[in-house]
XYZ file of C-alpha atoms in Angstrom:
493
model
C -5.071 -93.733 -57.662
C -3.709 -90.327 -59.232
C -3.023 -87.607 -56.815
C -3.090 -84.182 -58.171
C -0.265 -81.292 -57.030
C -1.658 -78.378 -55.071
C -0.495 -74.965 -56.320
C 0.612 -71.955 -54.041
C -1.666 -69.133 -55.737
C 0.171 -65.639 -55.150
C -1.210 -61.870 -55.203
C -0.449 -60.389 -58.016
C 0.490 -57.107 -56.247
C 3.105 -58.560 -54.612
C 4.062 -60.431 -57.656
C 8.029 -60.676 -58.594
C 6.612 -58.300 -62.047
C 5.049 -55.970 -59.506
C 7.252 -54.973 -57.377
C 9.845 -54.984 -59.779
C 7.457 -52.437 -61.841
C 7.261 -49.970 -58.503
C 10.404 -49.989 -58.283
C 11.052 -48.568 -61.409
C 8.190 -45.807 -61.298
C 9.711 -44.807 -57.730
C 13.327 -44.281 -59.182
C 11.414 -42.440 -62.138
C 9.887 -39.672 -60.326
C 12.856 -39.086 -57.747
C 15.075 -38.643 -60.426
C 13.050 -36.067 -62.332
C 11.565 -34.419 -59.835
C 15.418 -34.281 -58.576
C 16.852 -32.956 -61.925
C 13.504 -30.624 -62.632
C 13.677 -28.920 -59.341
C 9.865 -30.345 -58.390
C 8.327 -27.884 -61.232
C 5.947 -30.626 -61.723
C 4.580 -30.371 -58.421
C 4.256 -26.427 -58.057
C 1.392 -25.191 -56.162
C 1.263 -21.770 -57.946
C 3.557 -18.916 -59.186
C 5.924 -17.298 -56.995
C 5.471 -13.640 -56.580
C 7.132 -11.020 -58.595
C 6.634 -8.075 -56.188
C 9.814 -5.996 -55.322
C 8.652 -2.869 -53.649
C 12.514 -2.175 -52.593
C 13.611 -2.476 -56.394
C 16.781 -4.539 -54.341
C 18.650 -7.193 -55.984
C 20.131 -10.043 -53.445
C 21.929 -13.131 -55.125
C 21.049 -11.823 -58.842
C 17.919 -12.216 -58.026
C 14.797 -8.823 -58.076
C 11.980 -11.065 -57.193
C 11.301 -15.195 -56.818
C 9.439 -15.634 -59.968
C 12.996 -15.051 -61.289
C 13.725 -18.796 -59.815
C 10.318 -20.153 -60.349
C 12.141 -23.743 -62.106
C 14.441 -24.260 -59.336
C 12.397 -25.060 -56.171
C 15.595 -26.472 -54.569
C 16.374 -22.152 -54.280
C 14.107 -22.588 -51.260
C 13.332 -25.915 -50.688
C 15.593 -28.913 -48.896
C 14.553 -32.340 -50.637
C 12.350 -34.240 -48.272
C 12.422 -30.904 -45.749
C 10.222 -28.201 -47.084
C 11.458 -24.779 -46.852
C 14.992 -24.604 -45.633
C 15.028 -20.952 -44.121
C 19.251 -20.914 -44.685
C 18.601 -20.874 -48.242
C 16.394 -18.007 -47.354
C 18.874 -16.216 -45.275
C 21.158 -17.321 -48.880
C 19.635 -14.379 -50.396
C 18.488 -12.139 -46.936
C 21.321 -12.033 -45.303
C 20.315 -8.987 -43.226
C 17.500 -11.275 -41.661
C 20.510 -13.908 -40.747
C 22.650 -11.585 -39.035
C 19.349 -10.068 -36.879
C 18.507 -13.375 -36.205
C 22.381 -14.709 -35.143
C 23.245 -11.111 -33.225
C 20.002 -10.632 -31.785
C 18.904 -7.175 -32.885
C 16.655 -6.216 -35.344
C 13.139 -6.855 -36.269
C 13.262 -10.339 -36.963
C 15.446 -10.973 -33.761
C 12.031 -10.433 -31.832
C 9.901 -13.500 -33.752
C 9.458 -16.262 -31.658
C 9.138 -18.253 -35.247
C 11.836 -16.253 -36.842
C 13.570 -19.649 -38.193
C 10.395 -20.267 -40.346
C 10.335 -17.538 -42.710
C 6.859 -18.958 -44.180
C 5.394 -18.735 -41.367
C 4.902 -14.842 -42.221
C 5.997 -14.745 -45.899
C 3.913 -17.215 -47.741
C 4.660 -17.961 -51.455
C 2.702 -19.723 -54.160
C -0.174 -17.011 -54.033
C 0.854 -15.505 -57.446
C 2.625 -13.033 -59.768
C 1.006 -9.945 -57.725
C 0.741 -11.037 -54.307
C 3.289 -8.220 -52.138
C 5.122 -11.248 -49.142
C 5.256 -8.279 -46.860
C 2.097 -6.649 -47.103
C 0.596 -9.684 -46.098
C 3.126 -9.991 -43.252
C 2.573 -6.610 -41.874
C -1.318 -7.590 -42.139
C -1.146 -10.053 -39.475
C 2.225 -8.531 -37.489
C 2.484 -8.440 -33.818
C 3.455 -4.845 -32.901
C 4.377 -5.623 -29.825
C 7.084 -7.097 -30.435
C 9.010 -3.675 -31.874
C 9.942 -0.968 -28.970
C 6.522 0.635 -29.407
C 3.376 -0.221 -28.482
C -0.203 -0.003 -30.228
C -1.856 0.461 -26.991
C -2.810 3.865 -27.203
C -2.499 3.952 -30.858
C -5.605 1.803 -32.199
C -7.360 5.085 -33.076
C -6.812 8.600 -33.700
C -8.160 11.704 -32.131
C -11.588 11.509 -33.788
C -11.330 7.745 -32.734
C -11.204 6.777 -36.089
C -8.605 3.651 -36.745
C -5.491 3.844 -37.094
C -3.276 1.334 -40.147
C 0.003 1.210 -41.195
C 0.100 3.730 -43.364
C -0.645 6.498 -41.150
C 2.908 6.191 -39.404
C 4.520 3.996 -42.021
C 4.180 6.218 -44.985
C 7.496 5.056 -47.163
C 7.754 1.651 -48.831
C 9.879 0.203 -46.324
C 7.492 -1.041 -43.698
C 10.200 -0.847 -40.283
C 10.404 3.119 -41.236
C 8.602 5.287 -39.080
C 7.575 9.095 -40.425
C 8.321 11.246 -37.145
C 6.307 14.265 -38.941
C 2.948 12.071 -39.307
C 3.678 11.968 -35.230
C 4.310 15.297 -34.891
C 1.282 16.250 -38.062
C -0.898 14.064 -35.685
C -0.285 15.290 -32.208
C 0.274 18.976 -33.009
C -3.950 19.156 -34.448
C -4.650 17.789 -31.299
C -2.366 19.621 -28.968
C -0.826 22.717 -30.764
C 0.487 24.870 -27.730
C 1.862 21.769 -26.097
C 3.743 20.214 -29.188
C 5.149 23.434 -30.067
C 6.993 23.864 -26.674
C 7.389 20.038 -26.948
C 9.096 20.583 -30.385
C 11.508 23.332 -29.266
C 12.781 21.380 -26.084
C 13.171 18.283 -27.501
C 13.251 17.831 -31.179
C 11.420 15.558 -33.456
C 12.715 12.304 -32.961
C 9.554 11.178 -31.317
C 10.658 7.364 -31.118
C 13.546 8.446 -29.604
C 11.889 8.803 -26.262
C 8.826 7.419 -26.609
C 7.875 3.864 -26.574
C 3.349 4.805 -27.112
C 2.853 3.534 -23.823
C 2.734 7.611 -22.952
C 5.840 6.683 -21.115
C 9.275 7.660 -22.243
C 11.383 4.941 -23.768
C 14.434 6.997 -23.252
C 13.832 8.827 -19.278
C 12.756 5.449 -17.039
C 10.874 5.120 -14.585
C 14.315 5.304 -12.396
C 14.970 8.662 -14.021
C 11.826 10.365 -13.241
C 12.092 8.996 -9.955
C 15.734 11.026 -9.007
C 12.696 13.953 -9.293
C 9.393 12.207 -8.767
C 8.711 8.328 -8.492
C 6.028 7.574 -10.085
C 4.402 4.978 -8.025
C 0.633 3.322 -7.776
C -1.961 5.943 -9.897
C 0.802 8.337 -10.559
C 2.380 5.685 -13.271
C -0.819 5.694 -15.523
C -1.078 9.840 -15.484
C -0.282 11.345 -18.923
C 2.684 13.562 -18.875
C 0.500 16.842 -19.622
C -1.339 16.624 -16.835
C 1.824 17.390 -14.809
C 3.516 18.994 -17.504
C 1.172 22.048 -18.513
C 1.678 23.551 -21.730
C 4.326 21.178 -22.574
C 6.789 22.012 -19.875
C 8.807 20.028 -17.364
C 11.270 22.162 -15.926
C 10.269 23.111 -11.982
C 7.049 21.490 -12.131
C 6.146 20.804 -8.256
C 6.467 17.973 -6.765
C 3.920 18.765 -3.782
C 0.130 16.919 -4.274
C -0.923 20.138 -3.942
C -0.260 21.215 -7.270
C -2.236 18.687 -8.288
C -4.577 17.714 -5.827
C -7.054 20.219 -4.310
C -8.089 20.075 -0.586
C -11.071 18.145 -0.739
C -14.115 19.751 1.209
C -14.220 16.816 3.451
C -11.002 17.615 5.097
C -12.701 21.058 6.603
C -8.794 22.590 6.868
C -8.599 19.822 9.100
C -5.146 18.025 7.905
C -2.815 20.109 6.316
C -0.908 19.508 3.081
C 1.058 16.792 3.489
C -1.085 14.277 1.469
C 1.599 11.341 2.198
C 1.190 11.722 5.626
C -2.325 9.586 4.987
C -2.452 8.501 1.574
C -0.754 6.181 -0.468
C -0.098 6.417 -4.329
C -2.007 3.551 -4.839
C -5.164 5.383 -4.147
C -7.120 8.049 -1.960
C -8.547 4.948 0.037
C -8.061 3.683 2.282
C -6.233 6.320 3.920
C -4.713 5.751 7.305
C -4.969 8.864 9.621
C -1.387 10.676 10.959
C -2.456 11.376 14.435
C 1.131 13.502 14.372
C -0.715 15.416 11.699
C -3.876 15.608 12.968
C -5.573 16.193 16.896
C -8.936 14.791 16.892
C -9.355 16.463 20.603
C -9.474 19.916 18.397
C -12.521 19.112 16.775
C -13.998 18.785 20.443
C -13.668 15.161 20.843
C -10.828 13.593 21.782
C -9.915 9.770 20.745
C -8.408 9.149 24.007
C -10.950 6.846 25.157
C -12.353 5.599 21.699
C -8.805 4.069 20.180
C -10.491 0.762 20.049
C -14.129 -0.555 20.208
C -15.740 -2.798 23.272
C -14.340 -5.797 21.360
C -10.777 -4.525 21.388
C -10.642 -4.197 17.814
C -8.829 -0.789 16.117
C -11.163 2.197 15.461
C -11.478 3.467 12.088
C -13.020 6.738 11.038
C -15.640 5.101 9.123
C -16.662 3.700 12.320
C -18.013 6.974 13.767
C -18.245 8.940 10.262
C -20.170 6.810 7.831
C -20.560 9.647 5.279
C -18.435 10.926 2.341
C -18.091 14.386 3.981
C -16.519 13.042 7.876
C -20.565 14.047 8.893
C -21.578 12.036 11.953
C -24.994 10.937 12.806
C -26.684 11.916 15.808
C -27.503 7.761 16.649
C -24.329 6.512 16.420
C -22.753 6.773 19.972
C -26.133 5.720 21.421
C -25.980 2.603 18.984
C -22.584 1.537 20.014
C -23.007 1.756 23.749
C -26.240 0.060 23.550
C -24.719 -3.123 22.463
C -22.926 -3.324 26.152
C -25.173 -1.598 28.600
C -28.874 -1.661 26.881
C -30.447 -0.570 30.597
C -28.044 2.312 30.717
C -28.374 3.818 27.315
C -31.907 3.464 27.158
C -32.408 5.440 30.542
C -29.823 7.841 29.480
C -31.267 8.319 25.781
C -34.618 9.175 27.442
C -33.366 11.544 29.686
C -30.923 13.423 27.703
C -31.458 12.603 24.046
C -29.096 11.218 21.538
C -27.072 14.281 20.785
C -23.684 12.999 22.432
C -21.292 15.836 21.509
C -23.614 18.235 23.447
C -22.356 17.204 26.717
C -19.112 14.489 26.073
C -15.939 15.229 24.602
C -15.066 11.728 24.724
C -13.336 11.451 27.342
C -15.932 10.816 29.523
C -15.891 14.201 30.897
C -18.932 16.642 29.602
C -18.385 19.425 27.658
C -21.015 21.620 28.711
C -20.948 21.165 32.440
C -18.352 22.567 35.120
C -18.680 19.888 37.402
C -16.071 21.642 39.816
C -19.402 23.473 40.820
C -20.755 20.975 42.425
C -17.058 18.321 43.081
C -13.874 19.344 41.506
C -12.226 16.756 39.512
C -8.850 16.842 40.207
C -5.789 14.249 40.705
C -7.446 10.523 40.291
C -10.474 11.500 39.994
C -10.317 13.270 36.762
C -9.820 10.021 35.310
C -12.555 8.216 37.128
C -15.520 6.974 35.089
C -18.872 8.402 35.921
C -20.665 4.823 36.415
C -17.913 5.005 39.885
C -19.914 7.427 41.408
C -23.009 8.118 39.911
C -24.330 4.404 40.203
C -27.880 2.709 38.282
C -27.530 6.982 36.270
C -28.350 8.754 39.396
C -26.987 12.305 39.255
C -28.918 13.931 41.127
C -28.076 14.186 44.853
C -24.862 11.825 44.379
C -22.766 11.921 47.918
C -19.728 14.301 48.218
C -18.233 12.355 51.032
C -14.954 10.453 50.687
C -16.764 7.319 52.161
C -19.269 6.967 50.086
C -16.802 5.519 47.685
C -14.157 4.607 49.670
C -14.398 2.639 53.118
C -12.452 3.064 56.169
C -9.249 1.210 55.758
C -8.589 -1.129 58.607
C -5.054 0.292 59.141
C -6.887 3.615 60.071
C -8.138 1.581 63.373
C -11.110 3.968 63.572
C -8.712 6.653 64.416
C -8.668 9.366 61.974
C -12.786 9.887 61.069
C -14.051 10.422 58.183
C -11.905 13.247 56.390
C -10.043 11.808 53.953
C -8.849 14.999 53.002
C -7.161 15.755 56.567
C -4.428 13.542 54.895
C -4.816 12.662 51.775
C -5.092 14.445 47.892
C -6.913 13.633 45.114
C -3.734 12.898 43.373
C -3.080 9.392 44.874
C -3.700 7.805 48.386
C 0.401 7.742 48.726
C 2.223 9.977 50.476
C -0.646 11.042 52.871
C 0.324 13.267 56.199
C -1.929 13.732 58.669
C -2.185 17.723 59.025
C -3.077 18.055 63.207
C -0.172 15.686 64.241
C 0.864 16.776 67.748
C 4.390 15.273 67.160
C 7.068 16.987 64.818
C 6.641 14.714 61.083
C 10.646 16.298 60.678
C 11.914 13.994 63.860
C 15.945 14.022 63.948
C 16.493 16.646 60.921
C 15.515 14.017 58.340
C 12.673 15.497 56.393
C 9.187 14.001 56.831
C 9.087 10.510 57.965
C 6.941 8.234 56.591
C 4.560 7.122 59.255
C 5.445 3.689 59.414
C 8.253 4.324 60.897
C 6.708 4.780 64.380
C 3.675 3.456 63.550
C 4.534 -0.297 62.788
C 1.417 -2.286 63.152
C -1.514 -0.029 64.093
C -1.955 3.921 64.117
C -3.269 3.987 68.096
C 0.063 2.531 68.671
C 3.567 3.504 68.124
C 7.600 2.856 68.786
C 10.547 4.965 68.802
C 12.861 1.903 68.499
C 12.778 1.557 64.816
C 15.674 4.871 65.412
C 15.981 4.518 68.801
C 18.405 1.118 70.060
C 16.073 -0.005 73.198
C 18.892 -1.107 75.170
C 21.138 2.160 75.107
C 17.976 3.734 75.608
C 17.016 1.689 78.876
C 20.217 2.304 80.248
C 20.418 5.974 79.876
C 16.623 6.282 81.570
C 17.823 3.984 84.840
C 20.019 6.429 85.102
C 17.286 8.935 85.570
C 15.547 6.388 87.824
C 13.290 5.854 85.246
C 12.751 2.276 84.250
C 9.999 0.067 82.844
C 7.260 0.401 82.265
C 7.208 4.307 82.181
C 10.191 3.651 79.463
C 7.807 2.920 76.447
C 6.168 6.199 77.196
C 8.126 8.514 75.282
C 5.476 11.086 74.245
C 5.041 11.635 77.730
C 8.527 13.329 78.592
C 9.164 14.126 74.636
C 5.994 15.249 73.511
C 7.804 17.642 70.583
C 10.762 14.704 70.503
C 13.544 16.297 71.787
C 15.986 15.642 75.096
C 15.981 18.766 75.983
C 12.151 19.546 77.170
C 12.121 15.758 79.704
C 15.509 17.449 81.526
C 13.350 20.663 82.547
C 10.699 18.529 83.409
C-alpha cells in the first residue's frame, strides 16, 4: 500500500522571503529618513516670522532650517526643547535661574506647548502664544483690566504697544488713567513718577508698599483691603490722610449721638454687622432704661439689641416687652396689659422701678427694698391698698419670743436685718467701755432672758456677793442692783 508524505503548509507572511523583505524596507526608511533629516515626513512649512529682526545660532527665522528636522527634533523623541534652548538661550537661563517670563510656565520644558510650528511661512509663534497666555502668571494681574473706562475690552495692544510682547508702555497707563482721572493722576504723576509697574501689581494694590507697609500707618484689614486707594486718598494725595473712621464714615442716623466716635469700639473691619455693643462706650440707663435687669432673657441666654430693637433705626415697638413677659407669666401680663396698656417705658425704666411714679409718697424704697421686686409685695397685681406694715411681709421671728411687737423699725433699717439695736433699751448697749455689744452677748438663747457671765466669771462673782450677804438665788439678778451696769449704784443701795 503507498503512503503519501504530509506537507507542513506555511504563511507566506511569515515566510523566510518575507521577513527577510521587511527587514530590508525597515533599514531603508531609518536610514533615509536618518540622513534626510525626516523632510519626507514634514507636516508643513516652518514659519518665517521674525518680528525682533534677531539672529540666534545663524539662524533669522526656522524656515532657514526647514531640511534639518533633527534642529528641533530628538529621533524617536519629538521636540527636544534643549535644542530649543540651542538657539534661545535667554529662555534656558530663565528657566535654570528662575526669573523671567518663562520661569513662571508650569510647561515651560515643552516649548510647543505655546509655540507651535508647521502652520506656515506667515504664521507669527508668539502672536499665537500671547493669544492664549495666562496673565497671571506675570506680576500683574488682568483683574481689573478686562475693560476700559467705557467698558470696552481691553487686548494686548493697548498696554503692549512695541513688538516685543513682555514690554509694557507706562504712558498708555498713564494716557489711560489720566482721561479718566485728570486731577488725581496729575498729583499722582508729580509724587511718584511714571513707572506705574513699579508699584502697582492691577490688583489696585501696590506691588511695591505691602500690605505690612500700609499697615506701620493703617492695616488694612476685612472691607478696608478691597477699598480703592482714592477713596482714602482724595485728589491723589496720601500724606496726613486720617486714620479715624470718621473721615470716612459718617455717623449714621441710627446712632442718635448715642455712641461716640470710636467706631472700633463696636465694629469690626470685616463689616458694620454684627456689631457688638461697648457698654464702656455706651450707658443704656441714659436713654431711660437701664440693662441692669435685662442682660439676659428668661432662658438665660445673652441679650442682643435686636432683641428689643427689631428696626434699622434702634426704634422699639410698643408690644415687645408685653410679648416677652407673656411667655412666663400669661395671667400677669394680660391683667397688667388691660389695666395699664402696652406702653412699658411710660412707667419702667427697667429696673423694675417706674419712671413716672414717686413711690416714696406712699413707702420709701430705701436699703433692701429698693431692690425688691414688685410681685414681693404687691401680690396676684394688687396695688391698690397694699399693707405698709413690716409684717405683712415679714413674720415675727421666733428669736423675738413675742417680745419686741410689731415695729420692725424700733430696731432694724431697711438696709439689712444685721446689725439691729433696739432703740428703748433700759440697759447701757456701751457695757464696760467696749462700744455697742452685740446682743447676743447677754442674750444667749432667748431675748426675755439674759446672763452677765459671758464677761462676768460666775465664781469670782459669787464670792464677791457672799461677801455682801448676798447669795443665790438673788445672785442671777443683776439688773436688779445694776440696772445702768455699774458697781457703783448697788453700794448706795
Amino acid at each position: 500500500m503507498k503512503r503519501h508524505r504530509l506537507v507542513e503548509r506555511q504563511h507566506p507572511i511569515f515566510s523566510p522571503i518575507a521577513l527577510a523583505s521587511a527587514a530590508i524596507l525597515i533599514v531603508g526608511l531609518s536610514l533615509y529618513v536618518t540622513f534626510t533629516g525626516g523632510r519626507a515626513f514634514n507636516p508643513g512649512d516652518l514659519s518665517a516670522h521674525n518680528s525682533s529682526g534677531q539672529t540666534l545660532e545663524g539662524f533669522t527665522n526656522h524656515a532657514e532650517f526647514q531640511d534639518n528636522c533633527n534642529q528641533c527634533h530628538a529621533p524617536f523623541k519629538g521636540i527636544d526643547p534643549t535644542r530649543c534652548e540651542s538657539c534661545h538661550a535667554s529662555v534656558g537661563e530663565q528657566h535654570r535661574t528662575g526669573q523671567g517670563l518663562h520661569s513662571r510656565f508650569d510647561n515651560v520644558a515643552r516649548c510647543a506647548a505655546c509655540h507651535q510650528e508647521h502652520k506656515g511661512r506667515a504664521f507669527d509663534l508668539t502672536a499665537a502664544a500671547i493669544h492664549d497666555f495666562d496673565h497671571s502668571l506675570t506680576p500683574f494681574s488682568l483683574d481689573k483690566h478686562e475693560r476700559d473706562y467705557a467698558d470696552a475690552p481691553l487686548d494686548c495692544t493697548t498696554c503692549h504697544t512695541s513688538a516685543v510682547a513682555a514690554s509694557v508702555d507706562v504712558s498708555a497707563c498713564l494716557a489711560c488713567h489720566k482721561e479718566a482721572k485728570p486731577d488725581f493722576m496729575t498729583v499722582h504723576e508729580d509724587a511718584f513718577g511714571q513707572d506705574c509697574v513699579a508699584c502697582h501689581d492691577g490688583l489696585d494694590t501696590l506691588a511695591a508698599f505691602t500690605a505690612a507697609d500700609h499697615a506701620e500707618f493703617f492695616a488694612l484689614d476685612g472691607l478696608h483691603a478691597d477699598v480703592a486707594c482714592e477713596s482714602c486718598h482724595d485728589g491723589g494725595r496720601f500724606e496726613e490722610t486720617p486714620t479715624d473712621c470718621f473721615a470716612c464714615h459718617a455717623e449714621p442716623e441710627r446712632h442718635r449721638g448715642l455712641f461716640g466716635t470710636d467706631c472700633a469700639a463696636c465694629h469690626a473691619p470685616t463689616g458694620w454687622s454684627p456689631a457688638t455693643l461697648d457698654a464702656a462706650l455706651f450707658n443704656h440707663a441714659d436713654t431711660g432704661f437701664s440693662l441692669a435687669r435685662h442682660v439676659t432673657n428668661f432662658d438665660q441666654q445673652p441679650f442682643s439689641c435686636a432683641t428689643c430693637h427689631t428696626g434699622a433705626q434702634f426704634g422699639f415697638a410698643e408690644s415687645q416687652c408685653a410679648d416677652c413677659h407673656a411667655q412666663v407669666d400669661i395671667a400677669f401680663m394680660t391683667a397688667h396689659v388691660a389695666q395699664f396698656g402696652v406702653d412699658c417705658l411710660q412707667c419702667h425704666d427697667g429696673v423694675d422701678r417706674m419712671a413716672n411714679f414717686d413711690h416714696a409718697t406712699i413707702w420709701p424704697l430705701e436699703g433692701r427694698h429698693a431692690t425688691a421686686d414688685c410681685a414681693g409685695c404687691h401680690v396676684d397685681q394688687v396695688f391698690a391698698g397694699t399693707p405698709h406694715q413690716c409684717v405683712a411681709c415679714h413674720p415675727e421671728p421666733t428669736l423675738h419670743a413675742g417680745l419686741f411687737g410689731l415695729d420692725c423699725a424700733a430696731c432694724h433699717t431697711p438696709a439689712a436685718w444685721r446689725p439691729a439695736r433696739l432703740t428703748n433699751h433700759t440697759f447701757p448697749l456701751n457695757h464696760g467701755e467696749q462700744g455697742e455689744i452685740p446682743c447676743a452677748t447677754c442674750h444667749t438663747a432667748t431675748f426675755d432672758q439674759y446672763t452677765c457671765y459671758t464677761c462676768h466669771e460666775r465664781v469670782e462673782m459669787a464670792g464677791k456677793h457672799q461677801e455682801e450677804g448676798i447669795r443665790a438665788p438673788e445672785l442671777e439678778q443683776c439688773v436688779q442692783c445694776h440696772p445702768t451696769g455699774t458697781e457703783d449704784e448697788a453700794e448706795s443701795d
